[in-house]
Short mmCIF file of C-alpha atoms in Angstrom, two decimals:
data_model
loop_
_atom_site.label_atom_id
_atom_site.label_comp_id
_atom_site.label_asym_id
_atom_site.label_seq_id
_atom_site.Cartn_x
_atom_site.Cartn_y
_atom_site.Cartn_z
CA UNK A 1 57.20 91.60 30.87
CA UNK A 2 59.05 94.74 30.93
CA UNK A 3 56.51 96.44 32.90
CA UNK A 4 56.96 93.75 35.47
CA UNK A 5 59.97 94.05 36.00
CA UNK A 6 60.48 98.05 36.47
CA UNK A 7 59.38 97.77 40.02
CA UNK A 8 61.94 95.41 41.28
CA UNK A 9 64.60 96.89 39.21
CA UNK A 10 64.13 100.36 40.67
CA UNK A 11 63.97 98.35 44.08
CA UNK A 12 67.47 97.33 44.28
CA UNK A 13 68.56 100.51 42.57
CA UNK A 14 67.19 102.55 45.97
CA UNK A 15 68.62 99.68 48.04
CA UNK A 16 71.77 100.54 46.83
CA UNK A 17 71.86 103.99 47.04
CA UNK A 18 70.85 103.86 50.62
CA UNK A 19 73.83 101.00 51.68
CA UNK A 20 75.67 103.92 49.67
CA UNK A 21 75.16 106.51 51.54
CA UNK A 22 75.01 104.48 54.57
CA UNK A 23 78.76 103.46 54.04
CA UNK A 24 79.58 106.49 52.55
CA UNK A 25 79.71 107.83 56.52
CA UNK A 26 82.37 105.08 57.22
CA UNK A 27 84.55 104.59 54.51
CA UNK A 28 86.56 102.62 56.91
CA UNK A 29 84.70 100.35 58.28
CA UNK A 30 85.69 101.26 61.82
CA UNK A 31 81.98 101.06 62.99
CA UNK A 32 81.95 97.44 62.80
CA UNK A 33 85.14 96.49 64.65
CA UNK A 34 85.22 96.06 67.99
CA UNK A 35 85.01 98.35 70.80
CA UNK A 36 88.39 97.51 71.89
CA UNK A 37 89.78 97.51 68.23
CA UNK A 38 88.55 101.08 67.50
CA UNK A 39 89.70 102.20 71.32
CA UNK A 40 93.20 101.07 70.04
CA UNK A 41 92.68 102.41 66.32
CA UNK A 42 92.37 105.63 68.31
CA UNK A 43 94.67 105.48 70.15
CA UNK A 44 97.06 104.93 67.60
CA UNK A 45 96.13 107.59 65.84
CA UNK A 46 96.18 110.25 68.95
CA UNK A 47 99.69 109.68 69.66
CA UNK A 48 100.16 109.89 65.82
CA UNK A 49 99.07 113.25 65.78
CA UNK A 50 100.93 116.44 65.33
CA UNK A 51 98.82 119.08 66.65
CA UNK A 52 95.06 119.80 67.76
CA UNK A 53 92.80 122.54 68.86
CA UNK A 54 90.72 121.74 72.30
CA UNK A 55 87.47 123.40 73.18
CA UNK A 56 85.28 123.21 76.01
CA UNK A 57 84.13 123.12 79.45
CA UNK A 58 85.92 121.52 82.35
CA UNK A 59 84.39 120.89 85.27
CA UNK A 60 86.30 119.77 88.29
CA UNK A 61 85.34 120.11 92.23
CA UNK A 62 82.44 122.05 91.36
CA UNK A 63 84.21 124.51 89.43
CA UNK A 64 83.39 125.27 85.75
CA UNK A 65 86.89 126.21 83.21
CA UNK A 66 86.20 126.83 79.85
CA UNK A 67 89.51 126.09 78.02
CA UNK A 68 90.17 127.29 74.20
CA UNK A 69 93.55 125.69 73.54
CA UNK A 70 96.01 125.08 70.30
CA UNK A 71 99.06 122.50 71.14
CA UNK A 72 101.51 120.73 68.96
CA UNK A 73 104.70 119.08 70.34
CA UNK A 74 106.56 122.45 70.27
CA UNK A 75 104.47 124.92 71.13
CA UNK A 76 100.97 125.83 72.25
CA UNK A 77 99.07 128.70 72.65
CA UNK A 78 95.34 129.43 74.05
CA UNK A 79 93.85 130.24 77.55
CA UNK A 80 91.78 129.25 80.10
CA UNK A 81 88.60 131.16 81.90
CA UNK A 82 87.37 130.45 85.12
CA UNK A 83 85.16 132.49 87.97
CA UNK A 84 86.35 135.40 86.07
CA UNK A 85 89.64 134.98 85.45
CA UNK A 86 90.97 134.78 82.33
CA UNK A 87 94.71 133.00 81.87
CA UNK A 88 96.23 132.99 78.25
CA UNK A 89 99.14 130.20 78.55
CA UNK A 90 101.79 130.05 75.77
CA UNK A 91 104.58 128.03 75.44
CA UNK A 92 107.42 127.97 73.08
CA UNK A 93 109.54 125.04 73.42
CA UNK A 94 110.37 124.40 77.07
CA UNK A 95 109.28 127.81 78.49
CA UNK A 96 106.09 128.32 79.56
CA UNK A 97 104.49 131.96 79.93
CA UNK A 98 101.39 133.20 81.59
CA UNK A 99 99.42 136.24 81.11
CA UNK A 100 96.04 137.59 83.32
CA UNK A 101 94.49 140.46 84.33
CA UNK A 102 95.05 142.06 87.75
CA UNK A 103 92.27 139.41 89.59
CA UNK A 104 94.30 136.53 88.69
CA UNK A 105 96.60 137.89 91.10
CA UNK A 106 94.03 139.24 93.65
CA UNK A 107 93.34 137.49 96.88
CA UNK A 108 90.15 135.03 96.11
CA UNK A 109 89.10 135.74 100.11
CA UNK A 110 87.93 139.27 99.31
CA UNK A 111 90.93 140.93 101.61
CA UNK A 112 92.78 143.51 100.74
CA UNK A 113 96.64 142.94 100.09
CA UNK A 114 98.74 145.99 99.28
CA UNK A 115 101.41 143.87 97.93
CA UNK A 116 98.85 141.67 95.36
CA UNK A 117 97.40 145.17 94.39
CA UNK A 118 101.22 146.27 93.86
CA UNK A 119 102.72 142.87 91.93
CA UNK A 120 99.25 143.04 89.96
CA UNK A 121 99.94 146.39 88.85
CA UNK A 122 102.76 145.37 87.88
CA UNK A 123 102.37 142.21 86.23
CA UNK A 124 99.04 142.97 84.70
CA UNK A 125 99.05 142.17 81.16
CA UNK A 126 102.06 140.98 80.76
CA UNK A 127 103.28 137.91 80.26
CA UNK A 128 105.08 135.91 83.29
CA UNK A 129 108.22 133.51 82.29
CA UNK A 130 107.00 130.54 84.41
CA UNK A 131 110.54 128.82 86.26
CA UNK A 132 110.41 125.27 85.45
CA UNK A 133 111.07 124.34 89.04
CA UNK A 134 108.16 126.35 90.48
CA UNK A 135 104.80 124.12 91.41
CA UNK A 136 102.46 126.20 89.12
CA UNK A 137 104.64 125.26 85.92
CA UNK A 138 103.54 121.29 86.26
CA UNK A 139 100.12 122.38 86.66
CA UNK A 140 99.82 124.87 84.11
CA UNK A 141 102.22 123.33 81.72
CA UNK A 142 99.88 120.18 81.05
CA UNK A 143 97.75 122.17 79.33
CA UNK A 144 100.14 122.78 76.97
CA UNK A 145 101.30 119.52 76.22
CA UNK A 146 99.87 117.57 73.50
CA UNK A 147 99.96 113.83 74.10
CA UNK A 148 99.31 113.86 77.10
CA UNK A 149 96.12 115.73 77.34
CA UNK A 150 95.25 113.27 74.23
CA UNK A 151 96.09 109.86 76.57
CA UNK A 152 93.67 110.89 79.26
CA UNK A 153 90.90 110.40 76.63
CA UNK A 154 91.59 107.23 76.98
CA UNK A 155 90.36 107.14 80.70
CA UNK A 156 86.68 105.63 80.31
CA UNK A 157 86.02 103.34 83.70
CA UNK A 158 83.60 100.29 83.07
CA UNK A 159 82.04 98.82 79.93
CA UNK A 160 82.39 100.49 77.09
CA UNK A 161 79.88 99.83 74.41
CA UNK A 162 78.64 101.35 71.02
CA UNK A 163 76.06 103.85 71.47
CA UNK A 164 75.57 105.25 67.78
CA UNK A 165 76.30 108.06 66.01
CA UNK A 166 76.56 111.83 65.92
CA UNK A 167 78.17 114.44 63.87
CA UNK A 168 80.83 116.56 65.49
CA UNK A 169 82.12 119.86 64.16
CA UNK A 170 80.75 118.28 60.83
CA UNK A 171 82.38 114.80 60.85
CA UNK A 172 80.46 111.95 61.62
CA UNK A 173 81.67 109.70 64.55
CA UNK A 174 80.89 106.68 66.17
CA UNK A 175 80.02 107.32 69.67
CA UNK A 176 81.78 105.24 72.67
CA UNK A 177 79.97 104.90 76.44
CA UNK A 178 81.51 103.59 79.57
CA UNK A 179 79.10 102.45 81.79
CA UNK A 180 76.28 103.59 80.04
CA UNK A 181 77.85 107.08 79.99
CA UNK A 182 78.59 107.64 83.31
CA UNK A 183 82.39 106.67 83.09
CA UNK A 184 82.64 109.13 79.96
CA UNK A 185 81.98 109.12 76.50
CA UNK A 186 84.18 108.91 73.51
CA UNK A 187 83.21 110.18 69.95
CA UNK A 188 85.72 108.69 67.25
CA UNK A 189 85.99 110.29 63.51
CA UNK A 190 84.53 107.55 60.81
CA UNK A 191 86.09 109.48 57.97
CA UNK A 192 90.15 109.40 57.43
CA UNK A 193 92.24 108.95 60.51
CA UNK A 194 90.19 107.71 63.63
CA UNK A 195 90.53 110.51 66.06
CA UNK A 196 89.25 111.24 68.73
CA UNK A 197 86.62 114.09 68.07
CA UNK A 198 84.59 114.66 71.69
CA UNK A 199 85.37 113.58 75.30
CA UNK A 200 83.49 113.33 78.68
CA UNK A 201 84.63 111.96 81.84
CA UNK A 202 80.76 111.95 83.15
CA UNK A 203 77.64 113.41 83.67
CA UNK A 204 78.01 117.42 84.64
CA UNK A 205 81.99 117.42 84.17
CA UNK A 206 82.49 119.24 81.21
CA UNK A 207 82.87 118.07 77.27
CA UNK A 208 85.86 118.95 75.63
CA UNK A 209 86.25 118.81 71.27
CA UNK A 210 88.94 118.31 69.20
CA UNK A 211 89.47 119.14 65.77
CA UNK A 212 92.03 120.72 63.03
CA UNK A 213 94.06 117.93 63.73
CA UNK A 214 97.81 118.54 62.38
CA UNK A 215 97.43 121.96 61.69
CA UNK A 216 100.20 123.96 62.14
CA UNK A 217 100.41 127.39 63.88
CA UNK A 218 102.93 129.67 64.62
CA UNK A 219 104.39 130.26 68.63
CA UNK A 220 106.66 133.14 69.11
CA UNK A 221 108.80 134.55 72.65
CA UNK A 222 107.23 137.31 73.18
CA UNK A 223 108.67 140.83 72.55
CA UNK A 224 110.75 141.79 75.93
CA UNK A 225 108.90 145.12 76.78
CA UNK A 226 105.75 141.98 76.99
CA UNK A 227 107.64 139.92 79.84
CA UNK A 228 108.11 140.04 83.40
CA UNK A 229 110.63 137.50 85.04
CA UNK A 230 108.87 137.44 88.12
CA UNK A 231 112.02 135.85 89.82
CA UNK A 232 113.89 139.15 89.83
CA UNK A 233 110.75 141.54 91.26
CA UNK A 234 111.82 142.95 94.64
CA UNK A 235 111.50 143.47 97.51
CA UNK A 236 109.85 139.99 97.43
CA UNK A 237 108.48 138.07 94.70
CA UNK A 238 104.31 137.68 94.18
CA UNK A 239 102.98 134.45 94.30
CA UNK A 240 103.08 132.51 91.03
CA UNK A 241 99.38 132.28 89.48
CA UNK A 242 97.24 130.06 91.00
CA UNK A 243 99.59 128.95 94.01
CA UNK A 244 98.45 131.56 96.61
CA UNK A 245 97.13 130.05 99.81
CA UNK A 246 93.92 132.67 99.47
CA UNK A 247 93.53 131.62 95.72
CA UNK A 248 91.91 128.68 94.35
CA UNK A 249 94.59 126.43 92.14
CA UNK A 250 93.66 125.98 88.62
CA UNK A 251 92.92 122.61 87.54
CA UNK A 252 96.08 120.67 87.34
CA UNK A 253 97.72 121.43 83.88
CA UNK A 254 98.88 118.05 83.29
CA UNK A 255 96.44 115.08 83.47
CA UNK A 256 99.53 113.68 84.39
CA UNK A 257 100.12 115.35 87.00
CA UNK A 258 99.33 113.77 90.94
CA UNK A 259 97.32 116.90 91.59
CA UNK A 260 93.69 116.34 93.12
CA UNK A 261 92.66 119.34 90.99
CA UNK A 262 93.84 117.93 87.57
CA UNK A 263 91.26 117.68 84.57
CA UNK A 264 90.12 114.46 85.23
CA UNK A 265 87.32 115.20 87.21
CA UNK A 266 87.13 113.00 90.16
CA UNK A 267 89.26 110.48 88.45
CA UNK A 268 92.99 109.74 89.24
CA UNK A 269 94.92 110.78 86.95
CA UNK A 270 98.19 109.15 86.27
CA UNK A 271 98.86 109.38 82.77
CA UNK A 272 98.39 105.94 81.69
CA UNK A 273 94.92 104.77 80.22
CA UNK A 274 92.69 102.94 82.29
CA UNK A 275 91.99 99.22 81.42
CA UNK A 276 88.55 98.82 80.22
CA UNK A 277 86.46 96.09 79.37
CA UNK A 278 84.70 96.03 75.40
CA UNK A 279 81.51 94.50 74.45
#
């Protein structure tokens, strides 16, 4: 009799261990709510976040930005690469500075300026207190800004359905697809806090990751001999980075922004999420 019944017995032990483990990767049970329960879970817990580090590619009319970015409500600090030009962005507070090497402020047509060669002697490696009222500080200020960067992960366009799993930077997610992926995918964390983890607007337009959610890190004004008010160069003042006619704009810095070049790929970006429609 006991013989018997050592087969079944170490049956249902092994069944057990594997809903276990199974569950173990959701202790919250997010997996089985619906889509548009676990879009608002995340949500929820986006705006509820303090700070976050963003990696990744962007890509947006045909051009390719790889962005490495740390931003909390008062402060952010990171930069942003593109056709070979790298811009580290800081802001403390309300003022934004920008920092490049002399091709950020050469001409992108291949002519020669003697005044870009002159302001990018000048300004080269240093950072560049951005006016608040000049165009490029909306577009590279967005960048810096945490919420808002978060809401426009919220732009997925069509039906979103469950489309399994997938471990991200080591946390396990459940993974979210608009339109079979081609209105973006969504990866949300199934341990702790539902964030969001991994973002795509589409197929070929970059994936961006988040991660070390409310970590803090420390911003600082740079030293003064590090600064350059470009406001008070004479005889005339070089064009603020990015907003020369012969120079391609970044990306808008602010998925809020109206820009046509913002981060939302081909997308519209107006700050608010997108309705969408849940299996």
């Amino acid at each position: 009799m006991r013989r018997r019944l050592r087969a079944p017995v170490v049956l249902v032990l092994l069944l057990w261990m594997l809903v276990s483990a199974c569950s173990s990767d959701d202790p919250t049970g997010l997996a089985g709510e619906p889509t548009d329960t676990i879009l608002e879970q995340t949500r929820t817990a986006a705006k509820n976040a303090t700070s976050v580090h963003i990696t990744g590619t962007w890509v947006t009319q045909k051009v390719e930005y790889q962005i490495d970015m740390r931003i909390k409500a008062d402060g952010a600090s990171g930069e942003i690469v593109s056709t070979g030009t790298r811009v580290q962005l800081l802001r403390v507070g309300v003022d934004l500075f920008v920092r490049g090497d002399e091709s950020l402020y050469q001409p992108r047509d291949g002519r020669q300026d003697p005044d870009a060669v002159a302001s990018a002697e000048v300004l080269r490696d240093k950072f560049i207190k951005v006016p608040p009222d000049d165009p490029a500080f909306a577009r590279l200020s967005g960048f810096t800004q945490l919420h808002p960067l978060l809401d426009e992960l919220f732009r997925l366009e069509g039906k979103v359905k469950k489309d399994g799993r997938k471990n991200v930077r080591g946390v396990e997610t459940l993974a979210l697809a608009a339109n079979k992926g081609r209105g973006g995918e969504l990866y949300v964390s199934l341990g702790g806090k539902p964030y969001p983890m991994r973002y795509s607007p589409g197929p070929n337009a970059g994936r961006l990751d988040f991660y070390e959610y409310d970590t803090d890190f420390p911003v600082e004004v740079p030293r003064g001999d590090q600064v350059v008010d470009y406001g008070s160069l004479n005889p005339a003042q070089p064009p603020a980075p990015g907003t020369d006619a012969h120079q391609s704009p970044p990306p808008s810095s602010s998925p809020t922004g109206g820009s046509s070049g913002s981060p939302s790929g081909s997308k519209s970006p107006s700050g608010q999420p997108t309705s969408t429609r849940s299996s």
